[in-house]
Amino acid sequence: MIAFRTALTNAAMALALTCPQMVSADGFTAADVLGWTHEEQDAFFVTSFGMAGIVAMQTGQHDAQMHCIDDLFALSDEQAAIRNEDYREVFERFPELHPQALIMAIIERDCGSFALD
């Protein structure tokens, strides 16, 4: 688990250093992400889902989502490629939406709601 979190942190830093203006810019959409290379998209997915997992862990109220997110990224390369294609298909269906909104929708689809009771 420590190696995964270290890799995740490194990926987040690399992504932030390579495209900080675009990610924080107004009007950033899924179509923008789809314009990147598959390698850049994959890094974006890992970083975004990983950060959601960290937030889930920090709340202390979303352990099921945290473990589910971890499981989504503990896959073989072949399984990860299939997972990332699914994410690209979601982005293609909703290119006008903000990528983080789509990431959250995917997480809730696959791992359950973050709503508090």
Short mmCIF file of N, CA, C and O in Angstrom, two decimals, residues 103-115:
data_model
loop_
_atom_site.label_atom_id
_atom_site.label_comp_id
_atom_site.label_asym_id
_atom_site.label_seq_id
_atom_site.Cartn_x
_atom_site.Cartn_y
_atom_site.Cartn_z
N ILE A 103 -15.33 11.93 -12.89
CA ILE A 103 -14.59 11.02 -12.00
C ILE A 103 -15.46 10.68 -10.79
O ILE A 103 -15.58 9.51 -10.41
N MET A 104 -16.10 11.67 -10.21
CA MET A 104 -16.95 11.43 -9.05
C MET A 104 -18.13 10.54 -9.42
O MET A 104 -18.49 9.63 -8.67
N ALA A 105 -18.72 10.77 -10.58
CA ALA A 105 -19.85 9.94 -11.03
C ALA A 105 -19.40 8.49 -11.24
O ALA A 105 -20.13 7.56 -10.87
N ILE A 106 -18.22 8.30 -11.80
CA ILE A 106 -17.69 6.95 -12.01
C ILE A 106 -17.45 6.27 -10.66
O ILE A 106 -17.79 5.09 -10.48
N ILE A 107 -16.87 7.00 -9.73
CA ILE A 107 -16.61 6.42 -8.40
C ILE A 107 -17.92 6.00 -7.75
O ILE A 107 -18.03 4.89 -7.20
N GLU A 108 -18.92 6.87 -7.80
CA GLU A 108 -20.19 6.52 -7.17
C GLU A 108 -20.88 5.37 -7.91
O GLU A 108 -21.53 4.54 -7.29
N ARG A 109 -20.70 5.29 -9.23
CA ARG A 109 -21.25 4.16 -9.98
C ARG A 109 -20.59 2.85 -9.55
O ARG A 109 -21.26 1.84 -9.33
N ASP A 110 -19.28 2.87 -9.41
CA ASP A 110 -18.51 1.65 -9.15
C ASP A 110 -18.34 1.33 -7.66
O ASP A 110 -18.16 0.17 -7.30
N CYS A 111 -18.38 2.35 -6.81
CA CYS A 111 -18.01 2.15 -5.40
C CYS A 111 -19.09 2.59 -4.41
O CYS A 111 -18.89 2.44 -3.21
N GLY A 112 -20.16 3.17 -4.87
CA GLY A 112 -21.20 3.63 -3.96
C GLY A 112 -21.11 5.11 -3.68
O GLY A 112 -20.12 5.77 -3.95
N SER A 113 -22.17 5.62 -3.10
CA SER A 113 -22.33 7.04 -2.87
C SER A 113 -21.43 7.54 -1.73
O SER A 113 -21.16 6.84 -0.77
N PHE A 114 -21.04 8.79 -1.85
CA PHE A 114 -20.30 9.47 -0.79
C PHE A 114 -21.26 10.22 0.14
O PHE A 114 -20.82 10.86 1.08
N ALA A 115 -22.54 10.13 -0.12
CA ALA A 115 -23.52 10.83 0.72
C ALA A 115 -23.43 10.32 2.15
O ALA A 115 -23.21 9.14 2.39
#
